[in-house]
Amino acid sequence: MLNQNRLRIAMQKSGRLSYDSKKILNSCGIKINLTKNKLIAFAENMPIDVMCVRDDDIPGLVIDGVVDLGIVGENVIKEKLIYDKINYKKNKYKILKKLDFGICRLSIAIPVNNTYNGLLSLNNMRIATSYPNLLKKYLDSKKISFKSFVLTGSVEVAPKAGLADSICDLVSTGATLEANGLKEVKIIYKFKACLISNNKIDYVKQNVVDKLLTRIQGVIKARESKYIMLHVPKNKLEQVVLLLKGAEKPTVLKLVGDNTKVAMHMVSRENLFWETMEKLKLLGASSILVLPIEKMME
Ligand code: PRP
Ligand code: ZN
């Protein structure tokens, strides 16, 4: 039985978002023991319960107040938004935060052996999809007529089964398309995961939501940032700082036995690519260390 005083969060049971949803909650310090077949897990150290459900059910559960928050793809949200608009339904949830995972695209794919010469090739096609409203919005804007064939799962088998000429589905790695003899011909939208919330959250739970949001922001910032330590020629300090967009001013320390260089420590907002490291090297920097940051609070 769910305790009404605890914050309830829904996440995807099994699919693209499951691993990262669990990971971000863990990184926020929420101790949950989510085993494979468990539908509900109770956090030991915070008043939070986590429910694992089908991703498509998450907006409904949030709207009905069965759960307070949900971690779900923008794809599910945007599709529902259009559906609600058409059916004069009001939005009873809000997007609290865009997350940094679950990156995917909604694409049109056709059998590998078929030819594609731009969007006109799709004219009058029968397209299988779980996203009929997003597909219609896009193709209407391009004045392409088509028939949608709505399927809630296994969309990728529709062309082989003779149910449709092409599909419009989410693509992440592209493995599902490849395994089903399909090729991606047009990306129509791009999405990420996001955290949504019911509009009515009482003040006790709101405190937990605020704490969670601050932690999520900290986790995302930490994931985007790196701690960098390096030795820099004194006369190149400014140029090095320009290369490394920092969260704060760098710390500069003396080096024992070397008057030409100093040691510099700083948090860099950008993921440091090899190209930046090579530019630092050209400026005369040495002993360059880039370390991951676990937590961050500003
Ligand atoms: C999507 C989509 C494909 C898969 C594509 O499913 O329907 O099945 O991801 O990923 P890939 O390009 O890495 O192979 P989703 O995770 O949304 O689950 P669902 O269809 O069960 O809702
Ligand atoms: Zn789904």
PDB file of C-alpha atoms and ligand atoms in Angstrom:
ATOM      1  CA  MET A   1       0.000   0.000   0.000  1.00  0.00           C
ATOM      2  CA  LEU A   2       1.394   3.395  -1.004  1.00  0.00           C
ATOM      3  CA  ASN A   3       1.846   5.928   1.743  1.00  0.00           C
ATOM      4  CA  GLN A   4       0.130   9.190   0.744  1.00  0.00           C
ATOM      5  CA  ASN A   5       2.738  11.286   2.533  1.00  0.00           C
ATOM      6  CA  ARG A   6       5.630  10.026   0.468  1.00  0.00           C
ATOM      7  CA  LEU A   7       6.591  11.507  -2.881  1.00  0.00           C
ATOM      8  CA  ARG A   8       5.816   9.054  -5.683  1.00  0.00           C
ATOM      9  CA  ILE A   9       7.911   8.983  -8.826  1.00  0.00           C
ATOM     10  CA  ALA A  10       7.106   6.907 -11.908  1.00  0.00           C
ATOM     11  CA  MET A  11       9.813   5.715 -14.261  1.00  0.00           C
ATOM     12  CA  GLN A  12       9.996   3.343 -17.229  1.00  0.00           C
ATOM     13  CA  LYS A  13      10.003  -0.318 -16.218  1.00  0.00           C
ATOM     14  CA  SER A  14      12.061  -1.668 -19.089  1.00  0.00           C
ATOM     15  CA  GLY A  15      13.259   0.261 -22.083  1.00  0.00           C
ATOM     16  CA  ARG A  16      15.585   3.004 -23.209  1.00  0.00           C
ATOM     17  CA  LEU A  17      15.102   5.187 -20.123  1.00  0.00           C
ATOM     18  CA  SER A  18      15.126   2.580 -17.333  1.00  0.00           C
ATOM     19  CA  TYR A  19      18.849   2.399 -16.621  1.00  0.00           C
ATOM     20  CA  ASP A  20      19.484   6.170 -16.738  1.00  0.00           C
ATOM     21  CA  SER A  21      16.354   6.998 -14.708  1.00  0.00           C
ATOM     22  CA  LYS A  22      17.489   4.666 -11.974  1.00  0.00           C
ATOM     23  CA  LYS A  23      21.013   6.024 -12.190  1.00  0.00           C
ATOM     24  CA  ILE A  24      20.010   9.678 -11.790  1.00  0.00           C
ATOM     25  CA  LEU A  25      17.900   8.866  -8.718  1.00  0.00           C
ATOM     26  CA  ASN A  26      20.819   6.934  -7.244  1.00  0.00           C
ATOM     27  CA  SER A  27      23.177   9.827  -7.992  1.00  0.00           C
ATOM     28  CA  CYS A  28      20.769  12.087  -6.082  1.00  0.00           C
ATOM     29  CA  GLY A  29      21.418   9.924  -3.029  1.00  0.00           C
ATOM     30  CA  ILE A  30      18.056   8.148  -3.060  1.00  0.00           C
ATOM     31  CA  LYS A  31      18.610   4.616  -1.839  1.00  0.00           C
ATOM     32  CA  ILE A  32      16.199   2.394  -3.743  1.00  0.00           C
ATOM     33  CA  ASN A  33      16.404  -1.309  -4.261  1.00  0.00           C
ATOM     34  CA  LEU A  34      14.889  -1.789  -7.708  1.00  0.00           C
ATOM     35  CA  THR A  35      15.081  -5.417  -8.692  1.00  0.00           C
ATOM     36  CA  LYS A  36      13.965  -6.714 -12.061  1.00  0.00           C
ATOM     37  CA  ASN A  37      10.428  -7.789 -11.292  1.00  0.00           C
ATOM     38  CA  LYS A  38       9.626  -5.202  -8.679  1.00  0.00           C
ATOM     39  CA  LEU A  39       6.943  -2.679  -9.552  1.00  0.00           C
ATOM     40  CA  ILE A  40       7.365  -0.443  -6.507  1.00  0.00           C
ATOM     41  CA  ALA A  41      10.463   0.348  -4.454  1.00  0.00           C
ATOM     42  CA  PHE A  42      10.550   2.372  -1.248  1.00  0.00           C
ATOM     43  CA  ALA A  43      13.563   4.599  -0.612  1.00  0.00           C
ATOM     44  CA  GLU A  44      15.214   3.883   2.730  1.00  0.00           C
ATOM     45  CA  ASN A  45      16.641   7.316   3.358  1.00  0.00           C
ATOM     46  CA  MET A  46      14.068   9.748   1.896  1.00  0.00           C
ATOM     47  CA  PRO A  47      10.239   9.880   1.825  1.00  0.00           C
ATOM     48  CA  ILE A  48      10.178   8.719  -1.805  1.00  0.00           C
ATOM     49  CA  ASP A  49       8.570   5.713  -3.543  1.00  0.00           C
ATOM     50  CA  VAL A  50       9.448   4.741  -7.088  1.00  0.00           C
ATOM     51  CA  MET A  51       6.973   2.990  -9.418  1.00  0.00           C
ATOM     52  CA  CYS A  52       8.174   1.195 -12.537  1.00  0.00           C
ATOM     53  CA  VAL A  53       5.594   1.274 -15.316  1.00  0.00           C
ATOM     54  CA  ARG A  54       5.234   1.478 -19.126  1.00  0.00           C
ATOM     55  CA  ASP A  55       6.561   4.844 -20.309  1.00  0.00           C
ATOM     56  CA  ASP A  56       3.347   5.610 -22.217  1.00  0.00           C
ATOM     57  CA  ASP A  57       1.371   5.316 -18.973  1.00  0.00           C
ATOM     58  CA  ILE A  58       3.493   7.863 -17.097  1.00  0.00           C
ATOM     59  CA  PRO A  59       1.733  11.126 -18.155  1.00  0.00           C
ATOM     60  CA  GLY A  60      -1.659   9.605 -17.264  1.00  0.00           C
ATOM     61  CA  LEU A  61      -0.439   8.476 -13.850  1.00  0.00           C
ATOM     62  CA  VAL A  62       0.962  11.966 -13.167  1.00  0.00           C
ATOM     63  CA  ILE A  63      -2.233  13.691 -14.374  1.00  0.00           C
ATOM     64  CA  ASP A  64      -4.448  11.416 -12.249  1.00  0.00           C
ATOM     65  CA  GLY A  65      -2.249  12.046  -9.211  1.00  0.00           C
ATOM     66  CA  VAL A  66      -1.429   8.357  -8.799  1.00  0.00           C
ATOM     67  CA  VAL A  67       2.180   9.547  -8.777  1.00  0.00           C
ATOM     68  CA  ASP A  68       3.541  13.051  -8.158  1.00  0.00           C
ATOM     69  CA  LEU A  69       6.459  13.010 -10.589  1.00  0.00           C
ATOM     70  CA  GLY A  70       7.420  11.056 -13.684  1.00  0.00           C
ATOM     71  CA  ILE A  71      10.583  10.558 -15.668  1.00  0.00           C
ATOM     72  CA  VAL A  72       9.503  10.231 -19.278  1.00  0.00           C
ATOM     73  CA  GLY A  73      10.594  10.986 -22.832  1.00  0.00           C
ATOM     74  CA  GLU A  74       9.547  14.294 -24.375  1.00  0.00           C
ATOM     75  CA  ASN A  75       8.238  12.132 -27.236  1.00  0.00           C
ATOM     76  CA  VAL A  76       5.460  10.767 -25.020  1.00  0.00           C
ATOM     77  CA  ILE A  77       4.739  14.273 -23.651  1.00  0.00           C
ATOM     78  CA  LYS A  78       4.650  16.042 -27.013  1.00  0.00           C
ATOM     79  CA  GLU A  79       2.425  13.366 -28.566  1.00  0.00           C
ATOM     80  CA  LYS A  80       0.024  13.666 -25.642  1.00  0.00           C
ATOM     81  CA  LEU A  81       0.042  17.469 -25.789  1.00  0.00           C
ATOM     82  CA  ILE A  82      -1.244  17.421 -29.366  1.00  0.00           C
ATOM     83  CA  TYR A  83      -3.799  14.736 -28.515  1.00  0.00           C
ATOM     84  CA  ASP A  84      -5.043  16.800 -25.547  1.00  0.00           C
ATOM     85  CA  LYS A  85      -5.290  19.930 -27.672  1.00  0.00           C
ATOM     86  CA  ILE A  86      -7.366  18.175 -30.318  1.00  0.00           C
ATOM     87  CA  ASN A  87      -9.639  16.744 -27.630  1.00  0.00           C
ATOM     88  CA  TYR A  88      -9.940  20.018 -25.674  1.00  0.00           C
ATOM     89  CA  LYS A  89      -8.307  18.496 -22.609  1.00  0.00           C
ATOM     90  CA  LYS A  90      -6.376  20.674 -20.209  1.00  0.00           C
ATOM     91  CA  ASN A  91      -2.786  20.020 -19.241  1.00  0.00           C
ATOM     92  CA  LYS A  92      -2.694  18.869 -15.691  1.00  0.00           C
ATOM     93  CA  TYR A  93       1.043  18.488 -15.413  1.00  0.00           C
ATOM     94  CA  LYS A  94       4.131  20.588 -15.911  1.00  0.00           C
ATOM     95  CA  ILE A  95       7.638  19.935 -17.119  1.00  0.00           C
ATOM     96  CA  LEU A  96       9.971  20.514 -14.171  1.00  0.00           C
ATOM     97  CA  LYS A  97      13.307  19.804 -15.804  1.00  0.00           C
ATOM     98  CA  LYS A  98      14.783  18.580 -19.041  1.00  0.00           C
ATOM     99  CA  LEU A  99      17.188  15.766 -18.284  1.00  0.00           C
ATOM    100  CA  ASP A 100      20.498  14.935 -19.930  1.00  0.00           C
ATOM    101  CA  PHE A 101      19.728  11.419 -21.131  1.00  0.00           C
ATOM    102  CA  GLY A 102      17.282   9.490 -23.304  1.00  0.00           C
ATOM    103  CA  ILE A 103      18.413  11.337 -26.405  1.00  0.00           C
ATOM    104  CA  CYS A 104      16.533   9.958 -29.410  1.00  0.00           C
ATOM    105  CA  ARG A 105      14.828  10.992 -32.588  1.00  0.00           C
ATOM    106  CA  LEU A 106      11.452  10.341 -34.157  1.00  0.00           C
ATOM    107  CA  SER A 107      12.199   9.226 -37.694  1.00  0.00           C
ATOM    108  CA  ILE A 108      10.590   7.846 -40.787  1.00  0.00           C
ATOM    109  CA  ALA A 109      12.108   4.594 -41.974  1.00  0.00           C
ATOM    110  CA  ILE A 110      11.482   2.491 -45.058  1.00  0.00           C
ATOM    111  CA  PRO A 111      12.589  -1.012 -46.149  1.00  0.00           C
ATOM    112  CA  VAL A 112      16.319  -0.955 -47.029  1.00  0.00           C
ATOM    113  CA  ASN A 113      15.750  -1.937 -50.648  1.00  0.00           C
ATOM    114  CA  ASN A 114      13.234   0.820 -51.379  1.00  0.00           C
ATOM    115  CA  THR A 115      14.367   4.115 -52.854  1.00  0.00           C
ATOM    116  CA  TYR A 116      13.831   7.470 -51.197  1.00  0.00           C
ATOM    117  CA  ASN A 117      13.906  10.727 -53.128  1.00  0.00           C
ATOM    118  CA  GLY A 118      12.865  13.197 -50.485  1.00  0.00           C
ATOM    119  CA  LEU A 119       9.576  13.655 -48.643  1.00  0.00           C
ATOM    120  CA  LEU A 120       7.497  13.339 -51.833  1.00  0.00           C
ATOM    121  CA  SER A 121       8.399   9.649 -51.869  1.00  0.00           C
ATOM    122  CA  LEU A 122       6.156   9.310 -48.811  1.00  0.00           C
ATOM    123  CA  ASN A 123       3.074  10.657 -50.606  1.00  0.00           C
ATOM    124  CA  ASN A 124       0.016   8.419 -50.057  1.00  0.00           C
ATOM    125  CA  MET A 125       2.053   5.917 -48.069  1.00  0.00           C
ATOM    126  CA  ARG A 126       0.645   3.902 -45.216  1.00  0.00           C
ATOM    127  CA  ILE A 127       2.890   4.673 -42.232  1.00  0.00           C
ATOM    128  CA  ALA A 128       2.848   2.562 -39.063  1.00  0.00           C
ATOM    129  CA  THR A 129       3.470   4.532 -35.869  1.00  0.00           C
ATOM    130  CA  SER A 130       2.768   4.964 -32.159  1.00  0.00           C
ATOM    131  CA  TYR A 131       3.040   8.737 -32.686  1.00  0.00           C
ATOM    132  CA  PRO A 132       0.163   9.534 -35.080  1.00  0.00           C
ATOM    133  CA  ASN A 133      -0.250  13.133 -33.880  1.00  0.00           C
ATOM    134  CA  LEU A 134       3.409  14.131 -34.170  1.00  0.00           C
ATOM    135  CA  LEU A 135       3.635  12.429 -37.551  1.00  0.00           C
ATOM    136  CA  LYS A 136       0.522  14.237 -38.780  1.00  0.00           C
ATOM    137  CA  LYS A 137       1.765  17.585 -37.479  1.00  0.00           C
ATOM    138  CA  TYR A 138       5.006  17.184 -39.383  1.00  0.00           C
ATOM    139  CA  LEU A 139       3.681  15.782 -42.667  1.00  0.00           C
ATOM    140  CA  ASP A 140       0.757  18.244 -42.735  1.00  0.00           C
ATOM    141  CA  SER A 141       3.274  21.076 -42.438  1.00  0.00           C
ATOM    142  CA  LYS A 142       5.064  19.621 -45.478  1.00  0.00           C
ATOM    143  CA  LYS A 143       1.777  19.072 -47.350  1.00  0.00           C
ATOM    144  CA  ILE A 144       2.374  15.331 -47.718  1.00  0.00           C
ATOM    145  CA  SER A 145      -0.722  13.161 -47.637  1.00  0.00           C
ATOM    146  CA  PHE A 146      -0.461   9.776 -45.947  1.00  0.00           C
ATOM    147  CA  LYS A 147      -2.437   7.209 -43.962  1.00  0.00           C
ATOM    148  CA  SER A 148      -1.300   6.363 -40.462  1.00  0.00           C
ATOM    149  CA  PHE A 149      -1.586   2.875 -39.064  1.00  0.00           C
ATOM    150  CA  VAL A 150      -1.474   3.147 -35.303  1.00  0.00           C
ATOM    151  CA  LEU A 151       0.337   0.441 -33.349  1.00  0.00           C
ATOM    152  CA  THR A 152       1.266   0.666 -29.674  1.00  0.00           C
ATOM    153  CA  GLY A 153       4.262  -1.636 -29.962  1.00  0.00           C
ATOM    154  CA  SER A 154       6.439  -3.579 -32.412  1.00  0.00           C
ATOM    155  CA  VAL A 155       5.994  -0.864 -35.021  1.00  0.00           C
ATOM    156  CA  GLU A 156       9.197  -1.991 -36.739  1.00  0.00           C
ATOM    157  CA  VAL A 157       7.663  -5.276 -37.941  1.00  0.00           C
ATOM    158  CA  ALA A 158       4.748  -3.587 -39.761  1.00  0.00           C
ATOM    159  CA  PRO A 159       6.353  -3.324 -43.248  1.00  0.00           C
ATOM    160  CA  LYS A 160       7.506  -6.962 -43.200  1.00  0.00           C
ATOM    161  CA  ALA A 161       4.054  -8.054 -42.073  1.00  0.00           C
ATOM    162  CA  GLY A 162       2.485  -6.135 -44.979  1.00  0.00           C
ATOM    163  CA  LEU A 163       0.652  -3.773 -42.643  1.00  0.00           C
ATOM    164  CA  ALA A 164       2.374  -0.594 -43.827  1.00  0.00           C
ATOM    165  CA  ASP A 165       4.838   0.762 -46.388  1.00  0.00           C
ATOM    166  CA  SER A 166       7.015   2.531 -43.873  1.00  0.00           C
ATOM    167  CA  ILE A 167       7.206   3.378 -40.188  1.00  0.00           C
ATOM    168  CA  CYS A 168       7.620   6.445 -38.008  1.00  0.00           C
ATOM    169  CA  ASP A 169       9.257   5.442 -34.740  1.00  0.00           C
ATOM    170  CA  LEU A 170      11.851   6.382 -32.170  1.00  0.00           C
ATOM    171  CA  VAL A 171      15.441   5.703 -33.049  1.00  0.00           C
ATOM    172  CA  SER A 172      18.254   5.734 -30.558  1.00  0.00           C
ATOM    173  CA  THR A 173      21.154   3.523 -31.665  1.00  0.00           C
ATOM    174  CA  GLY A 174      19.447   2.411 -34.880  1.00  0.00           C
ATOM    175  CA  ALA A 175      19.792  -1.273 -33.921  1.00  0.00           C
ATOM    176  CA  THR A 176      16.035  -1.956 -34.038  1.00  0.00           C
ATOM    177  CA  LEU A 177      15.749  -0.569 -37.581  1.00  0.00           C
ATOM    178  CA  GLU A 178      18.754  -2.533 -38.754  1.00  0.00           C
ATOM    179  CA  ALA A 179      17.482  -5.758 -37.248  1.00  0.00           C
ATOM    180  CA  ASN A 180      14.214  -5.312 -39.141  1.00  0.00           C
ATOM    181  CA  GLY A 181      15.625  -4.471 -42.559  1.00  0.00           C
ATOM    182  CA  LEU A 182      14.684  -0.781 -42.398  1.00  0.00           C
ATOM    183  CA  LYS A 183      16.617   2.424 -43.114  1.00  0.00           C
ATOM    184  CA  GLU A 184      16.093   5.835 -41.546  1.00  0.00           C
ATOM    185  CA  VAL A 185      15.247   8.375 -44.240  1.00  0.00           C
ATOM    186  CA  LYS A 186      13.976  11.429 -42.363  1.00  0.00           C
ATOM    187  CA  ILE A 187      14.404  12.676 -38.805  1.00  0.00           C
ATOM    188  CA  ILE A 188      11.278  14.620 -37.887  1.00  0.00           C
ATOM    189  CA  TYR A 189      11.795  15.504 -34.187  1.00  0.00           C
ATOM    190  CA  LYS A 190      14.518  15.139 -31.528  1.00  0.00           C
ATOM    191  CA  PHE A 191      13.833  14.393 -27.882  1.00  0.00           C
ATOM    192  CA  LYS A 192      15.356  13.896 -24.444  1.00  0.00           C
ATOM    193  CA  ALA A 193      13.989  12.588 -21.169  1.00  0.00           C
ATOM    194  CA  CYS A 194      12.337  15.049 -18.785  1.00  0.00           C
ATOM    195  CA  LEU A 195      10.930  15.224 -15.281  1.00  0.00           C
ATOM    196  CA  ILE A 196       7.230  16.036 -15.115  1.00  0.00           C
ATOM    197  CA  SER A 197       5.071  16.871 -12.134  1.00  0.00           C
ATOM    198  CA  ASN A 198       1.410  16.916 -11.189  1.00  0.00           C
ATOM    199  CA  ASN A 199       0.064  20.471 -10.848  1.00  0.00           C
ATOM    200  CA  LYS A 200      -1.119  19.942  -7.299  1.00  0.00           C
ATOM    201  CA  ILE A 201       1.618  18.991  -4.888  1.00  0.00           C
ATOM    202  CA  ASP A 202       1.125  19.755  -1.193  1.00  0.00           C
ATOM    203  CA  TYR A 203       3.736  21.797   0.621  1.00  0.00           C
ATOM    204  CA  VAL A 204       5.228  18.846   2.535  1.00  0.00           C
ATOM    205  CA  LYS A 205       5.904  16.957  -0.684  1.00  0.00           C
ATOM    206  CA  GLN A 206       6.960  20.199  -2.392  1.00  0.00           C
ATOM    207  CA  ASN A 207       9.922  20.384   0.014  1.00  0.00           C
ATOM    208  CA  VAL A 208      11.038  16.955  -1.157  1.00  0.00           C
ATOM    209  CA  VAL A 209      10.522  17.980  -4.805  1.00  0.00           C
ATOM    210  CA  ASP A 210      12.645  21.121  -4.272  1.00  0.00           C
ATOM    211  CA  LYS A 211      15.419  19.102  -2.666  1.00  0.00           C
ATOM    212  CA  LEU A 212      15.291  16.523  -5.450  1.00  0.00           C
ATOM    213  CA  LEU A 213      15.391  19.210  -8.163  1.00  0.00           C
ATOM    214  CA  THR A 214      18.442  20.884  -6.606  1.00  0.00           C
ATOM    215  CA  ARG A 215      20.171  17.514  -6.477  1.00  0.00           C
ATOM    216  CA  ILE A 216      19.219  16.643 -10.070  1.00  0.00           C
ATOM    217  CA  GLN A 217      20.585  19.997 -11.214  1.00  0.00           C
ATOM    218  CA  GLY A 218      23.782  19.282  -9.283  1.00  0.00           C
ATOM    219  CA  VAL A 219      24.124  15.813 -10.800  1.00  0.00           C
ATOM    220  CA  ILE A 220      23.602  17.116 -14.351  1.00  0.00           C
ATOM    221  CA  LYS A 221      26.036  19.996 -13.833  1.00  0.00           C
ATOM    222  CA  ALA A 222      28.628  17.628 -12.404  1.00  0.00           C
ATOM    223  CA  ARG A 223      28.206  15.281 -15.368  1.00  0.00           C
ATOM    224  CA  GLU A 224      28.723  18.192 -17.760  1.00  0.00           C
ATOM    225  CA  SER A 225      31.787  19.455 -15.912  1.00  0.00           C
ATOM    226  CA  LYS A 226      35.331  18.283 -15.418  1.00  0.00           C
ATOM    227  CA  TYR A 227      38.030  19.147 -12.906  1.00  0.00           C
ATOM    228  CA  ILE A 228      41.229  19.992 -14.691  1.00  0.00           C
ATOM    229  CA  MET A 229      44.752  20.268 -13.269  1.00  0.00           C
ATOM    230  CA  LEU A 230      47.725  21.328 -15.349  1.00  0.00           C
ATOM    231  CA  HIS A 231      51.063  23.126 -15.365  1.00  0.00           C
ATOM    232  CA  VAL A 232      50.976  26.349 -17.385  1.00  0.00           C
ATOM    233  CA  PRO A 233      53.710  28.813 -18.473  1.00  0.00           C
ATOM    234  CA  LYS A 234      53.094  31.987 -16.414  1.00  0.00           C
ATOM    235  CA  ASN A 235      52.794  34.175 -19.533  1.00  0.00           C
ATOM    236  CA  LYS A 236      50.111  31.896 -21.059  1.00  0.00           C
ATOM    237  CA  LEU A 237      47.707  31.869 -18.092  1.00  0.00           C
ATOM    238  CA  GLU A 238      45.110  34.129 -19.683  1.00  0.00           C
ATOM    239  CA  GLN A 239      45.051  32.209 -22.959  1.00  0.00           C
ATOM    240  CA  VAL A 240      44.610  28.942 -21.069  1.00  0.00           C
ATOM    241  CA  VAL A 241      41.693  30.370 -19.059  1.00  0.00           C
ATOM    242  CA  LEU A 242      40.028  31.419 -22.320  1.00  0.00           C
ATOM    243  CA  LEU A 243      40.285  27.870 -23.617  1.00  0.00           C
ATOM    244  CA  LEU A 244      38.692  26.417 -20.480  1.00  0.00           C
ATOM    245  CA  LYS A 245      35.316  27.911 -19.744  1.00  0.00           C
ATOM    246  CA  GLY A 246      35.327  27.626 -15.951  1.00  0.00           C
ATOM    247  CA  ALA A 247      32.611  27.612 -13.334  1.00  0.00           C
ATOM    248  CA  GLU A 248      34.800  29.762 -11.086  1.00  0.00           C
ATOM    249  CA  LYS A 249      38.118  31.575 -11.196  1.00  0.00           C
ATOM    250  CA  PRO A 250      41.007  29.130 -11.406  1.00  0.00           C
ATOM    251  CA  THR A 251      43.276  28.363  -8.476  1.00  0.00           C
ATOM    252  CA  VAL A 252      46.917  29.079  -9.250  1.00  0.00           C
ATOM    253  CA  LEU A 253      49.682  27.471  -7.195  1.00  0.00           C
ATOM    254  CA  LYS A 254      53.467  27.838  -7.184  1.00  0.00           C
ATOM    255  CA  LEU A 255      55.594  24.986  -8.436  1.00  0.00           C
ATOM    256  CA  VAL A 256      58.640  23.985  -6.405  1.00  0.00           C
ATOM    257  CA  GLY A 257      61.817  24.363  -8.479  1.00  0.00           C
ATOM    258  CA  ASP A 258      60.190  25.906 -11.564  1.00  0.00           C
ATOM    259  CA  ASN A 259      59.688  29.673 -11.816  1.00  0.00           C
ATOM    260  CA  THR A 260      58.459  29.699 -15.393  1.00  0.00           C
ATOM    261  CA  LYS A 261      55.314  27.646 -14.809  1.00  0.00           C
ATOM    262  CA  VAL A 262      52.466  27.529 -12.262  1.00  0.00           C
ATOM    263  CA  ALA A 263      49.996  24.788 -11.409  1.00  0.00           C
ATOM    264  CA  MET A 264      46.402  25.622 -12.266  1.00  0.00           C
ATOM    265  CA  HIS A 265      43.240  23.895 -10.993  1.00  0.00           C
ATOM    266  CA  MET A 266      39.782  24.681 -12.249  1.00  0.00           C
ATOM    267  CA  VAL A 267      36.321  23.347 -12.963  1.00  0.00           C
ATOM    268  CA  SER A 268      35.601  23.356 -16.660  1.00  0.00           C
ATOM    269  CA  ARG A 269      31.972  23.493 -17.785  1.00  0.00           C
ATOM    270  CA  GLU A 270      32.684  21.785 -21.015  1.00  0.00           C
ATOM    271  CA  ASN A 271      33.468  18.198 -21.545  1.00  0.00           C
ATOM    272  CA  LEU A 272      37.121  18.406 -22.440  1.00  0.00           C
ATOM    273  CA  PHE A 273      37.819  17.028 -25.825  1.00  0.00           C
ATOM    274  CA  TRP A 274      41.175  15.866 -27.102  1.00  0.00           C
ATOM    275  CA  GLU A 275      41.236  18.936 -29.386  1.00  0.00           C
ATOM    276  CA  THR A 276      41.252  21.258 -26.352  1.00  0.00           C
ATOM    277  CA  MET A 277      43.967  19.194 -24.675  1.00  0.00           C
ATOM    278  CA  GLU A 278      46.060  19.472 -27.833  1.00  0.00           C
ATOM    279  CA  LYS A 279      45.580  23.263 -27.907  1.00  0.00           C
ATOM    280  CA  LEU A 280      46.666  23.448 -24.245  1.00  0.00           C
ATOM    281  CA  LYS A 281      49.755  21.452 -25.092  1.00  0.00           C
ATOM    282  CA  LEU A 282      50.581  23.890 -27.936  1.00  0.00           C
ATOM    283  CA  LEU A 283      50.397  26.749 -25.416  1.00  0.00           C
ATOM    284  CA  GLY A 284      53.132  24.991 -23.440  1.00  0.00           C
ATOM    285  CA  ALA A 285      50.931  23.341 -20.800  1.00  0.00           C
ATOM    286  CA  SER A 286      52.089  20.028 -19.330  1.00  0.00           C
ATOM    287  CA  SER A 287      50.960  17.371 -16.803  1.00  0.00           C
ATOM    288  CA  ILE A 288      47.354  17.869 -17.915  1.00  0.00           C
ATOM    289  CA  LEU A 289      44.909  15.835 -15.805  1.00  0.00           C
ATOM    290  CA  VAL A 290      41.155  15.781 -16.424  1.00  0.00           C
ATOM    291  CA  LEU A 291      39.036  14.286 -13.642  1.00  0.00           C
ATOM    292  CA  PRO A 292      35.312  13.534 -13.422  1.00  0.00           C
ATOM    293  CA  ILE A 293      33.269  15.386 -10.790  1.00  0.00           C
ATOM    294  CA  GLU A 294      30.864  13.360  -8.697  1.00  0.00           C
ATOM    295  CA  LYS A 295      28.717  16.059  -7.106  1.00  0.00           C
ATOM    296  CA  MET A 296      28.409  19.813  -7.461  1.00  0.00           C
ATOM    297  CA  MET A 297      26.489  22.539  -5.639  1.00  0.00           C
ATOM    298  CA  GLU A 298      26.937  26.217  -6.403  1.00  0.00           C
TER     299      GLU A 298
HETATM  300  C1  PRP B   1      11.956   2.689 -28.845  1.00  0.00           C
HETATM  301  C2  PRP B   1      11.491   2.274 -30.253  1.00  0.00           C
HETATM  302  C3  PRP B   1      12.383   1.124 -30.605  1.00  0.00           C
HETATM  303  C4  PRP B   1      13.652   1.416 -29.829  1.00  0.00           C
HETATM  304  C5  PRP B   1      14.706   1.983 -30.743  1.00  0.00           C
HETATM  305  O1  PRP B   1      11.258   2.006 -27.858  1.00  0.00           O
HETATM  306  O2  PRP B   1      10.132   1.919 -30.261  1.00  0.00           O
HETATM  307  O3  PRP B   1      11.826  -0.088 -30.204  1.00  0.00           O
HETATM  308  O4  PRP B   1      13.335   2.380 -28.812  1.00  0.00           O
HETATM  309  O5  PRP B   1      15.965   2.018 -30.118  1.00  0.00           O
HETATM  310  P1  PRP B   1      17.297   1.663 -30.915  1.00  0.00           P
HETATM  311  O6  PRP B   1      17.402   2.603 -32.088  1.00  0.00           O
HETATM  312  O7  PRP B   1      18.418   1.890 -29.925  1.00  0.00           O
HETATM  313  O8  PRP B   1      17.220   0.222 -31.361  1.00  0.00           O
HETATM  314  P2  PRP B   1      11.025   2.567 -26.329  1.00  0.00           P
HETATM  315  O9  PRP B   1      12.265   2.459 -25.518  1.00  0.00           O
HETATM  316  O10 PRP B   1      10.402   3.916 -26.385  1.00  0.00           O
HETATM  317  O11 PRP B   1      10.063   1.509 -25.707  1.00  0.00           O
HETATM  318  P3  PRP B   1       8.536   1.239 -26.060  1.00  0.00           P
HETATM  319  O12 PRP B   1       8.447   1.233 -27.563  1.00  0.00           O
HETATM  320  O13 PRP B   1       8.278  -0.070 -25.413  1.00  0.00           O
HETATM  321  O14 PRP B   1       7.756   2.356 -25.444  1.00  0.00           O
HETATM  322 ZN    ZN B   2       6.660   3.573 -25.122  1.00  0.00          ZN
END
